[in-house]
Structure formats: structure tokens, C-alpha cells
Amino acid sequence: MAAVSWSVLFLSLSLLSLIPPSTSDPTYVYSICDNATTFAINSKYHANLDTVLQSLSSNAAPLGSSLFFSTSAGTATPDAVYGLFLCRGDQNSTACRDCVTMAATTDLPTIYCP
């Protein structure tokens, strides 16, 4: 009787291991922006923003499998830009890269923080 119970338990656990882990959807869902935030398109701030977004995107490559990265551009207070990404632990490096690349290339700052 005990042998049957262990067999059922082992079979159940074996079947559970076949279920693939879930991954998160790389959909952009959140932004923090003061409604009064504006910047000129050809300003030093905009150039620094482009530099930070490019750096974030290039450091989210799947070969490096980086799930966290931070960077900055500019030293003067009104023109300084800081950026980081931190991907969830259940994301693989490809999903992380896709999410960061989407955020960096779809011009989200000018859409959400004009």
C-alpha cells in the first residue's frame, strides 16, 4: 500500500515538472512623469536622454544576460539624465531585452513626458 502511495506521489511530481514556467509579458505598463515636464527636442537634455536610452538598450543584450543595468549622461543638474532597468526574475534575457529595447526605441519619453 505504501509503495503505491509513493508511486503516485512520484508520478504526480514528475508530471508537474513538465509544465513550462511562465514568463512575463514585455508590455510597457507604467510611467512616472510630472505633467509639467517638458524639454526641447534639440536640447542637451534630449541628447543625454538619447545616450542613456541607447546605453540601456545595448546593455540588455541576451548574450550578456543582464537583467539589471544603470547609467547616466550629463553632469549639470538641468541636463543630467539617469536611467536603469531591472527585469523580473521570471523573465529570460530575451524577454528582458525586448522590453528594454521597446521602451528605448518607441520614443516613450516624448509620448509620456512631453
mmCIF file of N, CA and C in Angstrom:
data_model
loop_
_atom_site.group_PDB
_atom_site.id
_atom_site.type_symbol
_atom_site.label_atom_id
_atom_site.label_comp_id
_atom_site.label_asym_id
_atom_site.label_seq_id
_atom_site.Cartn_x
_atom_site.Cartn_y
_atom_site.Cartn_z
ATOM 1 N N MET A 1 0.823 -1.191 0.000
ATOM 2 C CA MET A 1 0.000 0.000 0.000
ATOM 3 C C MET A 1 0.866 1.254 0.000
ATOM 4 N N ALA A 2 1.932 1.274 0.839
ATOM 5 C CA ALA A 2 2.807 2.437 0.896
ATOM 6 C C ALA A 2 3.569 2.614 -0.413
ATOM 7 N N ALA A 3 3.901 1.496 -1.072
ATOM 8 C CA ALA A 3 4.614 1.577 -2.346
ATOM 9 C C ALA A 3 3.750 2.243 -3.411
ATOM 10 N N VAL A 4 2.452 1.987 -3.392
ATOM 11 C CA VAL A 4 1.536 2.607 -4.346
ATOM 12 C C VAL A 4 1.450 4.109 -4.088
ATOM 13 N N SER A 5 1.385 4.515 -2.833
ATOM 14 C CA SER A 5 1.308 5.937 -2.491
ATOM 15 C C SER A 5 2.555 6.685 -2.959
ATOM 16 N N TRP A 6 3.729 6.092 -2.749
ATOM 17 C CA TRP A 6 4.960 6.728 -3.203
ATOM 18 C C TRP A 6 5.014 6.792 -4.722
ATOM 19 N N SER A 7 4.511 5.772 -5.384
ATOM 20 C CA SER A 7 4.499 5.767 -6.847
ATOM 21 C C SER A 7 3.603 6.875 -7.388
ATOM 22 N N VAL A 8 2.437 7.055 -6.772
ATOM 23 C CA VAL A 8 1.513 8.105 -7.199
ATOM 24 C C VAL A 8 2.128 9.484 -6.948
ATOM 25 N N LEU A 9 2.757 9.647 -5.794
ATOM 26 C CA LEU A 9 3.399 10.917 -5.478
ATOM 27 C C LEU A 9 4.525 11.216 -6.465
ATOM 28 N N PHE A 10 5.363 10.234 -6.743
ATOM 29 C CA PHE A 10 6.466 10.412 -7.683
ATOM 30 C C PHE A 10 5.946 10.738 -9.081
ATOM 31 N N LEU A 11 4.901 10.043 -9.514
ATOM 32 C CA LEU A 11 4.310 10.293 -10.829
ATOM 33 C C LEU A 11 3.729 11.706 -10.899
ATOM 34 N N SER A 12 3.055 12.123 -9.848
ATOM 35 C CA SER A 12 2.467 13.469 -9.817
ATOM 36 C C SER A 12 3.544 14.546 -9.898
ATOM 37 N N LEU A 13 4.600 14.386 -9.117
ATOM 38 C CA LEU A 13 5.689 15.362 -9.146
ATOM 39 C C LEU A 13 6.409 15.359 -10.489
ATOM 40 N N SER A 14 6.543 14.199 -11.094
ATOM 41 C CA SER A 14 7.177 14.110 -12.409
ATOM 42 C C SER A 14 6.356 14.847 -13.457
ATOM 43 N N LEU A 15 5.044 14.700 -13.397
ATOM 44 C CA LEU A 15 4.174 15.392 -14.351
ATOM 45 C C LEU A 15 4.207 16.903 -14.148
ATOM 46 N N LEU A 16 4.301 17.347 -12.908
ATOM 47 C CA LEU A 16 4.382 18.782 -12.636
ATOM 48 C C LEU A 16 5.655 19.399 -13.204
ATOM 49 N N SER A 17 6.717 18.629 -13.256
ATOM 50 C CA SER A 17 7.972 19.166 -13.778
ATOM 51 C C SER A 17 7.917 19.397 -15.283
ATOM 52 N N LEU A 18 6.931 18.835 -15.959
ATOM 53 C CA LEU A 18 6.794 19.019 -17.400
ATOM 54 C C LEU A 18 6.108 20.330 -17.766
ATOM 55 N N ILE A 19 5.475 20.993 -16.810
ATOM 56 C CA ILE A 19 4.793 22.252 -17.073
ATOM 57 C C ILE A 19 5.846 23.345 -17.222
ATOM 58 N N PRO A 20 5.839 24.049 -18.364
ATOM 59 C CA PRO A 20 6.853 25.094 -18.550
ATOM 60 C C PRO A 20 6.610 26.274 -17.614
ATOM 61 N N PRO A 21 7.674 26.928 -17.172
ATOM 62 C CA PRO A 21 7.498 28.104 -16.308
ATOM 63 C C PRO A 21 6.884 29.253 -17.099
ATOM 64 N N SER A 22 6.116 30.074 -16.430
ATOM 65 C CA SER A 22 5.510 31.208 -17.118
ATOM 66 C C SER A 22 6.531 32.330 -17.237
ATOM 67 N N THR A 23 6.365 33.148 -18.251
ATOM 68 C CA THR A 23 7.214 34.320 -18.422
ATOM 69 C C THR A 23 6.331 35.548 -18.471
ATOM 70 N N SER A 24 6.894 36.659 -18.144
ATOM 71 C CA SER A 24 6.104 37.881 -18.121
ATOM 72 C C SER A 24 5.999 38.482 -19.514
ATOM 73 N N ASP A 25 4.966 39.241 -19.711
ATOM 74 C CA ASP A 25 4.715 39.917 -20.970
ATOM 75 C C ASP A 25 5.511 41.217 -21.000
ATOM 76 N N PRO A 26 6.309 41.456 -22.054
ATOM 77 C CA PRO A 26 7.114 42.677 -22.077
ATOM 78 C C PRO A 26 6.327 43.914 -22.514
ATOM 79 N N THR A 27 5.128 44.072 -22.021
ATOM 80 C CA THR A 27 4.301 45.215 -22.368
ATOM 81 C C THR A 27 4.596 46.367 -21.414
ATOM 82 N N TYR A 28 4.790 47.554 -21.959
ATOM 83 C CA TYR A 28 5.052 48.729 -21.145
ATOM 84 C C TYR A 28 3.775 49.086 -20.405
ATOM 85 N N VAL A 29 3.843 49.168 -19.087
ATOM 86 C CA VAL A 29 2.621 49.372 -18.311
ATOM 87 C C VAL A 29 2.662 50.553 -17.349
ATOM 88 N N TYR A 30 3.796 51.230 -17.172
ATOM 89 C CA TYR A 30 3.857 52.226 -16.114
ATOM 90 C C TYR A 30 4.846 53.331 -16.455
ATOM 91 N N SER A 31 4.510 54.547 -16.093
ATOM 92 C CA SER A 31 5.445 55.657 -16.230
ATOM 93 C C SER A 31 5.250 56.624 -15.077
ATOM 94 N N ILE A 32 6.318 57.302 -14.719
ATOM 95 C CA ILE A 32 6.251 58.339 -13.694
ATOM 96 C C ILE A 32 6.665 59.632 -14.376
ATOM 97 N N CYS A 33 5.762 60.580 -14.425
ATOM 98 C CA CYS A 33 6.075 61.831 -15.090
ATOM 99 C C CYS A 33 5.201 62.943 -14.543
ATOM 100 N N ASP A 34 5.828 64.024 -14.176
ATOM 101 C CA ASP A 34 5.107 65.217 -13.758
ATOM 102 C C ASP A 34 4.458 65.837 -14.997
ATOM 103 N N ASN A 35 3.216 66.215 -14.917
ATOM 104 C CA ASN A 35 2.523 66.786 -16.070
ATOM 105 C C ASN A 35 3.183 68.059 -16.584
ATOM 106 N N ALA A 36 3.973 68.724 -15.772
ATOM 107 C CA ALA A 36 4.626 69.965 -16.176
ATOM 108 C C ALA A 36 5.993 69.721 -16.818
ATOM 109 N N THR A 37 6.403 68.466 -16.971
ATOM 110 C CA THR A 37 7.714 68.151 -17.517
ATOM 111 C C THR A 37 7.734 68.386 -19.022
ATOM 112 N N THR A 38 8.645 69.216 -19.481
ATOM 113 C CA THR A 38 8.823 69.447 -20.916
ATOM 114 C C THR A 38 10.308 69.589 -21.206
ATOM 115 N N PHE A 39 10.690 69.318 -22.447
ATOM 116 C CA PHE A 39 12.060 69.561 -22.873
ATOM 117 C C PHE A 39 12.065 69.820 -24.369
ATOM 118 N N ALA A 40 13.020 70.597 -24.814
ATOM 119 C CA ALA A 40 13.156 70.908 -26.233
ATOM 120 C C ALA A 40 13.786 69.721 -26.952
ATOM 121 N N ILE A 41 13.316 69.465 -28.155
ATOM 122 C CA ILE A 41 13.774 68.307 -28.916
ATOM 123 C C ILE A 41 15.280 68.360 -29.200
ATOM 124 N N ASN A 42 15.849 69.496 -29.524
ATOM 125 C CA ASN A 42 17.272 69.586 -29.864
ATOM 126 C C ASN A 42 18.132 70.091 -28.708
ATOM 127 N N SER A 43 17.695 69.866 -27.487
ATOM 128 C CA SER A 43 18.423 70.355 -26.313
ATOM 129 C C SER A 43 19.504 69.369 -25.872
ATOM 130 N N LYS A 44 20.366 69.819 -24.972
ATOM 131 C CA LYS A 44 21.388 68.950 -24.379
ATOM 132 C C LYS A 44 20.719 67.814 -23.591
ATOM 133 N N TYR A 45 19.619 68.132 -22.916
ATOM 134 C CA TYR A 45 18.879 67.103 -22.177
ATOM 135 C C TYR A 45 18.409 66.002 -23.123
ATOM 136 N N HIS A 46 17.880 66.381 -24.281
ATOM 137 C CA HIS A 46 17.397 65.388 -25.247
ATOM 138 C C HIS A 46 18.547 64.520 -25.752
ATOM 139 N N ALA A 47 19.709 65.129 -26.003
ATOM 140 C CA ALA A 47 20.882 64.355 -26.426
ATOM 141 C C ALA A 47 21.304 63.381 -25.326
ATOM 142 N N ASN A 48 21.297 63.830 -24.073
ATOM 143 C CA ASN A 48 21.635 62.946 -22.954
ATOM 144 C C ASN A 48 20.612 61.824 -22.810
ATOM 145 N N LEU A 49 19.352 62.144 -23.024
ATOM 146 C CA LEU A 49 18.295 61.136 -22.958
ATOM 147 C C LEU A 49 18.515 60.062 -24.014
ATOM 148 N N ASP A 50 18.835 60.474 -25.240
ATOM 149 C CA ASP A 50 19.120 59.507 -26.305
ATOM 150 C C ASP A 50 20.316 58.626 -25.949
ATOM 151 N N THR A 51 21.346 59.222 -25.353
ATOM 152 C CA THR A 51 22.534 58.466 -24.947
ATOM 153 C C THR A 51 22.183 57.413 -23.899
ATOM 154 N N VAL A 52 21.399 57.796 -22.915
ATOM 155 C CA VAL A 52 21.010 56.860 -21.849
ATOM 156 C C VAL A 52 20.142 55.738 -22.410
ATOM 157 N N LEU A 53 19.169 56.067 -23.245
ATOM 158 C CA LEU A 53 18.296 55.036 -23.816
ATOM 159 C C LEU A 53 19.084 54.067 -24.687
ATOM 160 N N GLN A 54 20.031 54.570 -25.475
ATOM 161 C CA GLN A 54 20.872 53.703 -26.301
ATOM 162 C C GLN A 54 21.723 52.787 -25.423
ATOM 163 N N SER A 55 22.268 53.329 -24.348
ATOM 164 C CA SER A 55 23.090 52.537 -23.438
ATOM 165 C C SER A 55 22.271 51.446 -22.754
ATOM 166 N N LEU A 56 21.071 51.786 -22.317
ATOM 167 C CA LEU A 56 20.204 50.788 -21.681
ATOM 168 C C LEU A 56 19.868 49.676 -22.666
ATOM 169 N N SER A 57 19.491 50.065 -23.878
ATOM 170 C CA SER A 57 19.109 49.082 -24.889
ATOM 171 C C SER A 57 20.271 48.161 -25.247
ATOM 172 N N SER A 58 21.462 48.712 -25.440
ATOM 173 C CA SER A 58 22.603 47.882 -25.836
ATOM 174 C C SER A 58 23.104 46.994 -24.699
ATOM 175 N N ASN A 59 22.824 47.354 -23.465
ATOM 176 C CA ASN A 59 23.263 46.533 -22.332
ATOM 177 C C ASN A 59 22.224 45.506 -21.901
ATOM 178 N N ALA A 60 21.127 45.422 -22.620
ATOM 179 C CA ALA A 60 20.112 44.412 -22.332
ATOM 180 C C ALA A 60 20.193 43.271 -23.338
ATOM 181 N N ALA A 61 21.342 43.090 -23.954
ATOM 182 C CA ALA A 61 21.519 42.054 -24.969
ATOM 183 C C ALA A 61 21.440 40.672 -24.344
ATOM 184 N N PRO A 62 20.845 39.695 -25.053
ATOM 185 C CA PRO A 62 20.687 38.357 -24.487
ATOM 186 C C PRO A 62 22.005 37.631 -24.256
ATOM 187 N N LEU A 63 23.041 37.966 -24.993
ATOM 188 C CA LEU A 63 24.308 37.267 -24.788
ATOM 189 C C LEU A 63 24.916 37.592 -23.432
ATOM 190 N N GLY A 64 24.735 38.817 -22.978
ATOM 191 C CA GLY A 64 25.242 39.195 -21.667
ATOM 192 C C GLY A 64 24.308 38.771 -20.552
ATOM 193 N N SER A 65 23.082 38.436 -20.913
ATOM 194 C CA SER A 65 22.016 38.039 -19.988
ATOM 195 C C SER A 65 21.942 38.950 -18.766
ATOM 196 N N SER A 66 22.073 40.254 -19.021
ATOM 197 C CA SER A 66 21.988 41.229 -17.939
ATOM 198 C C SER A 66 20.531 41.551 -17.652
ATOM 199 N N LEU A 67 20.104 41.376 -16.404
ATOM 200 C CA LEU A 67 18.735 41.693 -16.011
ATOM 201 C C LEU A 67 18.674 42.989 -15.215
ATOM 202 N N PHE A 68 19.832 43.630 -15.017
ATOM 203 C CA PHE A 68 19.889 44.923 -14.333
ATOM 204 C C PHE A 68 21.032 45.734 -14.912
ATOM 205 N N PHE A 69 20.775 47.021 -15.114
ATOM 206 C CA PHE A 69 21.826 47.917 -15.583
ATOM 207 C C PHE A 69 21.419 49.340 -15.248
ATOM 208 N N SER A 70 22.374 50.168 -14.863
ATOM 209 C CA SER A 70 22.094 51.586 -14.632
ATOM 210 C C SER A 70 23.164 52.418 -15.318
ATOM 211 N N THR A 71 22.782 53.613 -15.743
ATOM 212 C CA THR A 71 23.694 54.503 -16.446
ATOM 213 C C THR A 71 23.235 55.943 -16.276
ATOM 214 N N SER A 72 24.075 56.864 -16.678
ATOM 215 C CA SER A 72 23.711 58.284 -16.643
ATOM 216 C C SER A 72 24.468 59.010 -17.743
ATOM 217 N N ALA A 73 23.987 60.196 -18.078
ATOM 218 C CA ALA A 73 24.654 61.056 -19.061
ATOM 219 C C ALA A 73 24.477 62.497 -18.620
ATOM 220 N N GLY A 74 25.537 63.265 -18.734
ATOM 221 C CA GLY A 74 25.488 64.667 -18.338
ATOM 222 C C GLY A 74 25.793 64.834 -16.865
ATOM 223 N N THR A 75 26.378 65.982 -16.535
ATOM 224 C CA THR A 75 26.714 66.247 -15.138
ATOM 225 C C THR A 75 25.981 67.452 -14.577
ATOM 226 N N ALA A 76 25.550 68.349 -15.443
ATOM 227 C CA ALA A 76 24.835 69.539 -14.982
ATOM 228 C C ALA A 76 23.404 69.166 -14.618
ATOM 229 N N THR A 77 22.927 69.701 -13.526
ATOM 230 C CA THR A 77 21.619 69.329 -12.981
ATOM 231 C C THR A 77 20.459 69.410 -13.972
ATOM 232 N N PRO A 78 20.280 70.486 -14.712
ATOM 233 C CA PRO A 78 19.090 70.501 -15.572
ATOM 234 C C PRO A 78 19.201 69.573 -16.779
ATOM 235 N N ASP A 79 20.418 69.191 -17.154
ATOM 236 C CA ASP A 79 20.594 68.361 -18.344
ATOM 237 C C ASP A 79 20.950 66.912 -18.034
ATOM 238 N N ALA A 80 21.164 66.573 -16.778
ATOM 239 C CA ALA A 80 21.555 65.213 -16.410
ATOM 240 C C ALA A 80 20.376 64.257 -16.576
ATOM 241 N N VAL A 81 20.680 63.056 -17.067
ATOM 242 C CA VAL A 81 19.666 62.020 -17.260
ATOM 243 C C VAL A 81 20.181 60.740 -16.618
ATOM 244 N N TYR A 82 19.330 60.088 -15.852
ATOM 245 C CA TYR A 82 19.666 58.828 -15.196
ATOM 246 C C TYR A 82 18.680 57.774 -15.664
ATOM 247 N N GLY A 83 19.174 56.575 -15.889
ATOM 248 C CA GLY A 83 18.277 55.510 -16.313
ATOM 249 C C GLY A 83 18.727 54.173 -15.779
ATOM 250 N N LEU A 84 17.770 53.282 -15.614
ATOM 251 C CA LEU A 84 18.088 51.915 -15.215
ATOM 252 C C LEU A 84 16.972 50.996 -15.662
ATOM 253 N N PHE A 85 17.308 49.731 -15.774
ATOM 254 C CA PHE A 85 16.283 48.715 -15.941
ATOM 255 C C PHE A 85 16.571 47.586 -14.975
ATOM 256 N N LEU A 86 15.513 46.994 -14.498
ATOM 257 C CA LEU A 86 15.579 45.827 -13.623
ATOM 258 C C LEU A 86 14.473 44.899 -14.075
ATOM 259 N N CYS A 87 14.851 43.802 -14.684
ATOM 260 C CA CYS A 87 13.857 42.856 -15.183
ATOM 261 C C CYS A 87 13.471 41.872 -14.091
ATOM 262 N N ARG A 88 12.247 41.423 -14.176
ATOM 263 C CA ARG A 88 11.743 40.470 -13.185
ATOM 264 C C ARG A 88 12.510 39.161 -13.264
ATOM 265 N N GLY A 89 12.572 38.475 -12.153
ATOM 266 C CA GLY A 89 13.308 37.225 -12.082
ATOM 267 C C GLY A 89 12.738 36.112 -12.936
ATOM 268 N N ASP A 90 11.442 36.187 -13.271
ATOM 269 C CA ASP A 90 10.858 35.130 -14.090
ATOM 270 C C ASP A 90 11.017 35.412 -15.580
ATOM 271 N N GLN A 91 11.655 36.514 -15.943
ATOM 272 C CA GLN A 91 11.913 36.810 -17.347
ATOM 273 C C GLN A 91 13.238 36.202 -17.765
ATOM 274 N N ASN A 92 13.264 35.694 -18.987
ATOM 275 C CA ASN A 92 14.551 35.280 -19.524
ATOM 276 C C ASN A 92 15.212 36.508 -20.149
ATOM 277 N N SER A 93 16.463 36.389 -20.529
ATOM 278 C CA SER A 93 17.202 37.551 -21.019
ATOM 279 C C SER A 93 16.641 38.086 -22.334
ATOM 280 N N THR A 94 16.048 37.230 -23.156
ATOM 281 C CA THR A 94 15.468 37.688 -24.417
ATOM 282 C C THR A 94 14.241 38.554 -24.170
ATOM 283 N N ALA A 95 13.363 38.135 -23.271
ATOM 284 C CA ALA A 95 12.179 38.936 -22.946
ATOM 285 C C ALA A 95 12.588 40.255 -22.309
ATOM 286 N N CYS A 96 13.610 40.227 -21.491
ATOM 287 C CA CYS A 96 14.120 41.445 -20.862
ATOM 288 C C CYS A 96 14.637 42.403 -21.927
ATOM 289 N N ARG A 97 15.453 41.888 -22.840
ATOM 290 C CA ARG A 97 15.995 42.724 -23.912
ATOM 291 C C ARG A 97 14.885 43.326 -24.760
ATOM 292 N N ASP A 98 13.879 42.518 -25.107
ATOM 293 C CA ASP A 98 12.775 43.012 -25.931
ATOM 294 C C ASP A 98 12.027 44.143 -25.239
ATOM 295 N N CYS A 99 11.800 44.010 -23.958
ATOM 296 C CA CYS A 99 11.095 45.043 -23.199
ATOM 297 C C CYS A 99 11.911 46.332 -23.135
ATOM 298 N N VAL A 100 13.194 46.220 -22.821
ATOM 299 C CA VAL A 100 14.050 47.404 -22.724
ATOM 300 C C VAL A 100 14.196 48.062 -24.092
ATOM 301 N N THR A 101 14.371 47.257 -25.137
ATOM 302 C CA THR A 101 14.503 47.804 -26.486
ATOM 303 C C THR A 101 13.238 48.528 -26.909
ATOM 304 N N MET A 102 12.068 47.946 -26.608
ATOM 305 C CA MET A 102 10.811 48.606 -26.947
ATOM 306 C C MET A 102 10.716 49.956 -26.244
ATOM 307 N N ALA A 103 11.060 49.996 -24.976
ATOM 308 C CA ALA A 103 10.981 51.246 -24.218
ATOM 309 C C ALA A 103 11.972 52.274 -24.751
ATOM 310 N N ALA A 104 13.124 51.830 -25.210
ATOM 311 C CA ALA A 104 14.156 52.758 -25.673
ATOM 312 C C ALA A 104 13.946 53.221 -27.106
ATOM 313 N N THR A 105 13.226 52.470 -27.903
ATOM 314 C CA THR A 105 13.117 52.802 -29.325
ATOM 315 C C THR A 105 11.762 53.338 -29.748
ATOM 316 N N THR A 106 10.756 53.280 -28.912
ATOM 317 C CA THR A 106 9.438 53.772 -29.320
ATOM 318 C C THR A 106 9.192 55.200 -28.869
ATOM 319 N N ASP A 107 10.255 55.880 -28.446
ATOM 320 C CA ASP A 107 10.173 57.287 -28.052
ATOM 321 C C ASP A 107 9.183 57.500 -26.915
ATOM 322 N N LEU A 108 9.166 56.573 -25.961
ATOM 323 C CA LEU A 108 8.255 56.678 -24.818
ATOM 324 C C LEU A 108 8.415 57.962 -24.013
ATOM 325 N N PRO A 109 9.641 58.470 -23.827
ATOM 326 C CA PRO A 109 9.735 59.710 -23.042
ATOM 327 C C PRO A 109 8.962 60.874 -23.656
ATOM 328 N N THR A 110 8.971 60.992 -24.970
ATOM 329 C CA THR A 110 8.239 62.104 -25.575
ATOM 330 C C THR A 110 6.749 61.825 -25.649
ATOM 331 N N ILE A 111 6.359 60.559 -25.572
ATOM 332 C CA ILE A 111 4.929 60.221 -25.559
ATOM 333 C C ILE A 111 4.355 60.442 -24.166
ATOM 334 N N TYR A 112 5.054 59.944 -23.144
ATOM 335 C CA TYR A 112 4.534 60.000 -21.782
ATOM 336 C C TYR A 112 4.987 61.229 -21.002
ATOM 337 N N CYS A 113 6.091 61.832 -21.386
ATOM 338 C CA CYS A 113 6.603 63.018 -20.690
ATOM 339 C C CYS A 113 7.012 64.069 -21.717
ATOM 340 N N PRO A 114 6.047 64.668 -22.398
ATOM 341 C CA PRO A 114 6.401 65.624 -23.466
ATOM 342 C C PRO A 114 7.040 66.884 -22.905
#
